[in-house]
Amino acid sequence: MSEDVRRDIFVAGLRNAHAMENQALAIMKPQLSRIENYPEVAARLEEHIRETESQLARLDELLDAMDEDSSTIKDTALSMIGSLTAMGHAAAGDEIIKNSLANFAFENYEIAAYNSLLTIAEAGQFNKAMDLLQLNLNEEEAMADWLRENLPKVTLRFVELSDEGRDAKV
């Protein structure tokens, strides 16, 4: 594979990751604004929003180093999809459960995307990018672990609030 082909594939991967992180923000921010009964979820989402903003900055740094920009079209399209996803869950009676499941699935998607991007970086010998990409991956793995570990607590809190006749959805 030629250097140009490897570079093109790597840049496309960086642009895709950038759009993916914008989609993540479009999903998480509306969730955070609606949470009332799950303070631990709100706190972790707030923390991960800050992490995601840092991940975007790292991706911008990598794209800048290659004299490239993110894809406005991809960023906008995936942000719109993220917003629609968040709105769809808001109508559900078990919104917190649906958000928890969707967030866990999305974190695992991001983990897979960063693993693939790291593979491309290694194959293309974009060694300077690997530390920043690994940092993004580590943050996504930590969030996925948190979501997996806290799903039982969130579910039981939902059941408890429902049993008490209280609004349990968020």
PDB file of C-alpha atoms in Angstrom:
ATOM      1  CA  MET A   1       0.000   0.000   0.000  1.00  0.00           C
ATOM      2  CA  SER A   2       1.353   3.403  -0.929  1.00  0.00           C
ATOM      3  CA  GLU A   3       1.989   6.222   1.538  1.00  0.00           C
ATOM      4  CA  ASP A   4      -0.733   8.314  -0.114  1.00  0.00           C
ATOM      5  CA  VAL A   5      -3.321   5.568   0.274  1.00  0.00           C
ATOM      6  CA  ARG A   6      -2.413   5.049   3.944  1.00  0.00           C
ATOM      7  CA  ARG A   7      -2.587   8.783   4.571  1.00  0.00           C
ATOM      8  CA  ASP A   8      -5.990   9.071   2.860  1.00  0.00           C
ATOM      9  CA  ILE A   9      -7.374   6.178   4.893  1.00  0.00           C
ATOM     10  CA  PHE A  10      -5.993   7.648   8.121  1.00  0.00           C
ATOM     11  CA  VAL A  11      -7.401  11.124   7.414  1.00  0.00           C
ATOM     12  CA  ALA A  12     -10.801   9.607   6.606  1.00  0.00           C
ATOM     13  CA  GLY A  13     -10.652   7.727   9.908  1.00  0.00           C
ATOM     14  CA  LEU A  14      -9.792  10.910  11.812  1.00  0.00           C
ATOM     15  CA  ARG A  15     -12.680  12.736  10.148  1.00  0.00           C
ATOM     16  CA  ASN A  16     -15.034   9.875  10.970  1.00  0.00           C
ATOM     17  CA  ALA A  17     -13.895   9.892  14.608  1.00  0.00           C
ATOM     18  CA  HIS A  18     -14.384  13.662  14.756  1.00  0.00           C
ATOM     19  CA  ALA A  19     -17.949  13.315  13.472  1.00  0.00           C
ATOM     20  CA  MET A  20     -18.570  10.425  15.865  1.00  0.00           C
ATOM     21  CA  GLU A  21     -17.492  12.553  18.842  1.00  0.00           C
ATOM     22  CA  ASN A  22     -19.798  15.366  17.700  1.00  0.00           C
ATOM     23  CA  GLN A  23     -22.591  12.813  17.543  1.00  0.00           C
ATOM     24  CA  ALA A  24     -21.745  11.715  21.090  1.00  0.00           C
ATOM     25  CA  LEU A  25     -22.078  15.306  22.320  1.00  0.00           C
ATOM     26  CA  ALA A  26     -25.411  15.660  20.535  1.00  0.00           C
ATOM     27  CA  ILE A  27     -26.630  12.560  22.377  1.00  0.00           C
ATOM     28  CA  MET A  28     -25.235  13.331  25.837  1.00  0.00           C
ATOM     29  CA  LYS A  29     -25.981  17.040  26.227  1.00  0.00           C
ATOM     30  CA  PRO A  30     -29.786  16.707  25.922  1.00  0.00           C
ATOM     31  CA  GLN A  31     -29.699  13.712  28.266  1.00  0.00           C
ATOM     32  CA  LEU A  32     -27.788  15.693  30.866  1.00  0.00           C
ATOM     33  CA  SER A  33     -30.228  18.594  30.712  1.00  0.00           C
ATOM     34  CA  ARG A  34     -33.157  16.262  31.504  1.00  0.00           C
ATOM     35  CA  ILE A  35     -31.758  14.111  34.334  1.00  0.00           C
ATOM     36  CA  GLU A  36     -33.428  14.742  37.690  1.00  0.00           C
ATOM     37  CA  ASN A  37     -33.383  11.527  39.726  1.00  0.00           C
ATOM     38  CA  TYR A  38     -30.020   9.999  38.841  1.00  0.00           C
ATOM     39  CA  PRO A  39     -27.300  12.357  40.138  1.00  0.00           C
ATOM     40  CA  GLU A  40     -24.491   9.839  39.650  1.00  0.00           C
ATOM     41  CA  VAL A  41     -25.446   9.443  35.991  1.00  0.00           C
ATOM     42  CA  ALA A  42     -25.600  13.226  35.556  1.00  0.00           C
ATOM     43  CA  ALA A  43     -22.174  13.662  37.150  1.00  0.00           C
ATOM     44  CA  ARG A  44     -20.571  10.995  34.956  1.00  0.00           C
ATOM     45  CA  LEU A  45     -22.214  12.326  31.800  1.00  0.00           C
ATOM     46  CA  GLU A  46     -20.986  15.810  32.624  1.00  0.00           C
ATOM     47  CA  GLU A  47     -17.467  14.454  33.090  1.00  0.00           C
ATOM     48  CA  HIS A  48     -17.634  12.491  29.846  1.00  0.00           C
ATOM     49  CA  ILE A  49     -18.897  15.526  27.942  1.00  0.00           C
ATOM     50  CA  ARG A  50     -15.715  17.329  29.032  1.00  0.00           C
ATOM     51  CA  GLU A  51     -13.658  14.288  28.001  1.00  0.00           C
ATOM     52  CA  THR A  52     -15.407  14.211  24.624  1.00  0.00           C
ATOM     53  CA  GLU A  53     -14.661  17.890  24.071  1.00  0.00           C
ATOM     54  CA  SER A  54     -10.998  17.106  24.807  1.00  0.00           C
ATOM     55  CA  GLN A  55     -11.140  14.170  22.404  1.00  0.00           C
ATOM     56  CA  LEU A  56     -12.413  16.497  19.688  1.00  0.00           C
ATOM     57  CA  ALA A  57      -9.544  18.882  20.397  1.00  0.00           C
ATOM     58  CA  ARG A  58      -7.062  16.005  20.088  1.00  0.00           C
ATOM     59  CA  LEU A  59      -8.593  14.935  16.780  1.00  0.00           C
ATOM     60  CA  ASP A  60      -8.417  18.553  15.568  1.00  0.00           C
ATOM     61  CA  GLU A  61      -4.746  18.604  16.583  1.00  0.00           C
ATOM     62  CA  LEU A  62      -4.078  15.441  14.580  1.00  0.00           C
ATOM     63  CA  LEU A  63      -5.943  16.752  11.542  1.00  0.00           C
ATOM     64  CA  ASP A  64      -4.118  20.103  11.773  1.00  0.00           C
ATOM     65  CA  ALA A  65      -0.767  18.300  11.907  1.00  0.00           C
ATOM     66  CA  MET A  66      -1.690  16.695   8.586  1.00  0.00           C
ATOM     67  CA  ASP A  67      -2.894  20.026   7.113  1.00  0.00           C
ATOM     68  CA  GLU A  68      -6.447  18.689   7.036  1.00  0.00           C
ATOM     69  CA  ASP A  69      -9.806  19.755   8.452  1.00  0.00           C
ATOM     70  CA  SER A  70     -12.715  17.831   9.879  1.00  0.00           C
ATOM     71  CA  SER A  71     -15.649  17.120   7.586  1.00  0.00           C
ATOM     72  CA  THR A  72     -18.395  19.680   8.219  1.00  0.00           C
ATOM     73  CA  ILE A  73     -20.882  17.481   6.379  1.00  0.00           C
ATOM     74  CA  LYS A  74     -20.093  14.408   8.484  1.00  0.00           C
ATOM     75  CA  ASP A  75     -20.016  16.447  11.707  1.00  0.00           C
ATOM     76  CA  THR A  76     -23.402  18.021  10.961  1.00  0.00           C
ATOM     77  CA  ALA A  77     -25.073  14.833   9.775  1.00  0.00           C
ATOM     78  CA  LEU A  78     -24.005  12.748  12.759  1.00  0.00           C
ATOM     79  CA  SER A  79     -24.850  15.551  15.199  1.00  0.00           C
ATOM     80  CA  MET A  80     -28.370  15.644  13.754  1.00  0.00           C
ATOM     81  CA  ILE A  81     -28.691  11.883  14.123  1.00  0.00           C
ATOM     82  CA  GLY A  82     -27.509  12.149  17.729  1.00  0.00           C
ATOM     83  CA  SER A  83     -30.060  14.851  18.490  1.00  0.00           C
ATOM     84  CA  LEU A  84     -32.855  12.780  16.954  1.00  0.00           C
ATOM     85  CA  THR A  85     -31.801   9.773  19.017  1.00  0.00           C
ATOM     86  CA  ALA A  86     -31.915  11.816  22.212  1.00  0.00           C
ATOM     87  CA  MET A  87     -35.366  13.197  21.316  1.00  0.00           C
ATOM     88  CA  GLY A  88     -36.672   9.717  20.576  1.00  0.00           C
ATOM     89  CA  HIS A  89     -35.652   8.453  24.005  1.00  0.00           C
ATOM     90  CA  ALA A  90     -37.149  11.518  25.740  1.00  0.00           C
ATOM     91  CA  ALA A  91     -40.630  10.321  24.787  1.00  0.00           C
ATOM     92  CA  ALA A  92     -40.130   6.910  26.398  1.00  0.00           C
ATOM     93  CA  GLY A  93     -41.469   6.108  29.857  1.00  0.00           C
ATOM     94  CA  ASP A  94     -38.180   4.408  30.643  1.00  0.00           C
ATOM     95  CA  GLU A  95     -35.963   7.102  29.151  1.00  0.00           C
ATOM     96  CA  ILE A  96     -33.110   6.578  31.637  1.00  0.00           C
ATOM     97  CA  ILE A  97     -32.954   2.863  30.809  1.00  0.00           C
ATOM     98  CA  LYS A  98     -33.031   3.480  27.055  1.00  0.00           C
ATOM     99  CA  ASN A  99     -30.346   6.170  27.403  1.00  0.00           C
ATOM    100  CA  SER A 100     -28.175   3.859  29.504  1.00  0.00           C
ATOM    101  CA  LEU A 101     -28.409   1.051  26.959  1.00  0.00           C
ATOM    102  CA  ALA A 102     -27.829   3.362  23.997  1.00  0.00           C
ATOM    103  CA  ASN A 103     -24.880   5.067  25.705  1.00  0.00           C
ATOM    104  CA  PHE A 104     -23.279   1.706  26.478  1.00  0.00           C
ATOM    105  CA  ALA A 105     -23.715   0.589  22.868  1.00  0.00           C
ATOM    106  CA  PHE A 106     -22.339   3.887  21.541  1.00  0.00           C
ATOM    107  CA  GLU A 107     -19.296   3.752  23.835  1.00  0.00           C
ATOM    108  CA  ASN A 108     -18.503   0.297  22.499  1.00  0.00           C
ATOM    109  CA  TYR A 109     -18.879   1.609  18.946  1.00  0.00           C
ATOM    110  CA  GLU A 110     -16.385   4.355  19.796  1.00  0.00           C
ATOM    111  CA  ILE A 111     -14.014   1.785  21.317  1.00  0.00           C
ATOM    112  CA  ALA A 112     -14.137  -0.237  18.102  1.00  0.00           C
ATOM    113  CA  ALA A 113     -13.590   2.903  16.001  1.00  0.00           C
ATOM    114  CA  TYR A 114     -10.518   3.951  18.005  1.00  0.00           C
ATOM    115  CA  ASN A 115      -9.083   0.426  17.889  1.00  0.00           C
ATOM    116  CA  SER A 116      -9.448   0.497  14.108  1.00  0.00           C
ATOM    117  CA  LEU A 117      -7.936   3.983  13.893  1.00  0.00           C
ATOM    118  CA  LEU A 118      -4.979   2.900  16.024  1.00  0.00           C
ATOM    119  CA  THR A 119      -4.447  -0.043  13.666  1.00  0.00           C
ATOM    120  CA  ILE A 120      -4.467   2.310  10.683  1.00  0.00           C
ATOM    121  CA  ALA A 121      -2.058   4.672  12.479  1.00  0.00           C
ATOM    122  CA  GLU A 122       0.325   1.816  13.167  1.00  0.00           C
ATOM    123  CA  ALA A 123       0.116   0.437   9.629  1.00  0.00           C
ATOM    124  CA  GLY A 124       0.641   3.908   8.172  1.00  0.00           C
ATOM    125  CA  GLN A 125       3.439   4.677  10.610  1.00  0.00           C
ATOM    126  CA  PHE A 126       1.608   7.713  12.005  1.00  0.00           C
ATOM    127  CA  ASN A 127       3.379   7.101  15.300  1.00  0.00           C
ATOM    128  CA  LYS A 128       2.971  10.639  16.644  1.00  0.00           C
ATOM    129  CA  ALA A 129      -0.809  10.188  16.548  1.00  0.00           C
ATOM    130  CA  MET A 130      -0.888   6.988  18.556  1.00  0.00           C
ATOM    131  CA  ASP A 131      -0.601   8.499  22.046  1.00  0.00           C
ATOM    132  CA  LEU A 132      -3.494  10.905  21.483  1.00  0.00           C
ATOM    133  CA  LEU A 133      -5.651   8.189  19.944  1.00  0.00           C
ATOM    134  CA  GLN A 134      -4.803   5.836  22.806  1.00  0.00           C
ATOM    135  CA  LEU A 135      -5.861   8.503  25.302  1.00  0.00           C
ATOM    136  CA  ASN A 136      -9.226   8.854  23.543  1.00  0.00           C
ATOM    137  CA  LEU A 137      -9.612   5.077  23.555  1.00  0.00           C
ATOM    138  CA  ASN A 138      -8.788   4.865  27.273  1.00  0.00           C
ATOM    139  CA  GLU A 139     -11.469   7.452  28.088  1.00  0.00           C
ATOM    140  CA  GLU A 140     -14.065   5.606  26.021  1.00  0.00           C
ATOM    141  CA  GLU A 141     -13.185   2.314  27.696  1.00  0.00           C
ATOM    142  CA  ALA A 142     -13.494   3.926  31.136  1.00  0.00           C
ATOM    143  CA  MET A 143     -16.926   5.314  30.262  1.00  0.00           C
ATOM    144  CA  ALA A 144     -18.108   1.964  28.887  1.00  0.00           C
ATOM    145  CA  ASP A 145     -16.888   0.249  32.065  1.00  0.00           C
ATOM    146  CA  TRP A 146     -18.727   2.801  34.214  1.00  0.00           C
ATOM    147  CA  LEU A 147     -21.945   2.357  32.259  1.00  0.00           C
ATOM    148  CA  ARG A 148     -21.721  -1.437  32.476  1.00  0.00           C
ATOM    149  CA  GLU A 149     -21.017  -1.367  36.209  1.00  0.00           C
ATOM    150  CA  ASN A 150     -23.776   1.161  36.953  1.00  0.00           C
ATOM    151  CA  LEU A 151     -26.563  -0.246  34.793  1.00  0.00           C
ATOM    152  CA  PRO A 152     -27.871  -2.456  37.639  1.00  0.00           C
ATOM    153  CA  LYS A 153     -27.995   0.557  40.020  1.00  0.00           C
ATOM    154  CA  VAL A 154     -29.771   2.728  37.470  1.00  0.00           C
ATOM    155  CA  THR A 155     -32.235  -0.051  36.680  1.00  0.00           C
ATOM    156  CA  LEU A 156     -33.004  -0.696  40.352  1.00  0.00           C
ATOM    157  CA  ARG A 157     -33.415   3.049  40.998  1.00  0.00           C
ATOM    158  CA  PHE A 158     -35.860   3.199  38.076  1.00  0.00           C
ATOM    159  CA  VAL A 159     -37.852   0.302  39.550  1.00  0.00           C
ATOM    160  CA  GLU A 160     -37.761   1.858  43.031  1.00  0.00           C
ATOM    161  CA  LEU A 161     -39.028   5.241  41.819  1.00  0.00           C
ATOM    162  CA  SER A 162     -41.695   3.537  39.699  1.00  0.00           C
ATOM    163  CA  ASP A 163     -42.850   1.474  42.706  1.00  0.00           C
ATOM    164  CA  GLU A 164     -43.208   4.697  44.694  1.00  0.00           C
ATOM    165  CA  GLY A 165     -45.323   6.203  41.929  1.00  0.00           C
ATOM    166  CA  ARG A 166     -42.700   8.852  41.219  1.00  0.00           C
ATOM    167  CA  ASP A 167     -41.449  10.017  37.844  1.00  0.00           C
ATOM    168  CA  ALA A 168     -38.650   7.557  37.186  1.00  0.00           C
ATOM    169  CA  LYS A 169     -37.884   8.200  33.534  1.00  0.00           C
ATOM    170  CA  VAL A 170     -35.122  10.721  34.160  1.00  0.00           C
TER     171      VAL A 170
END
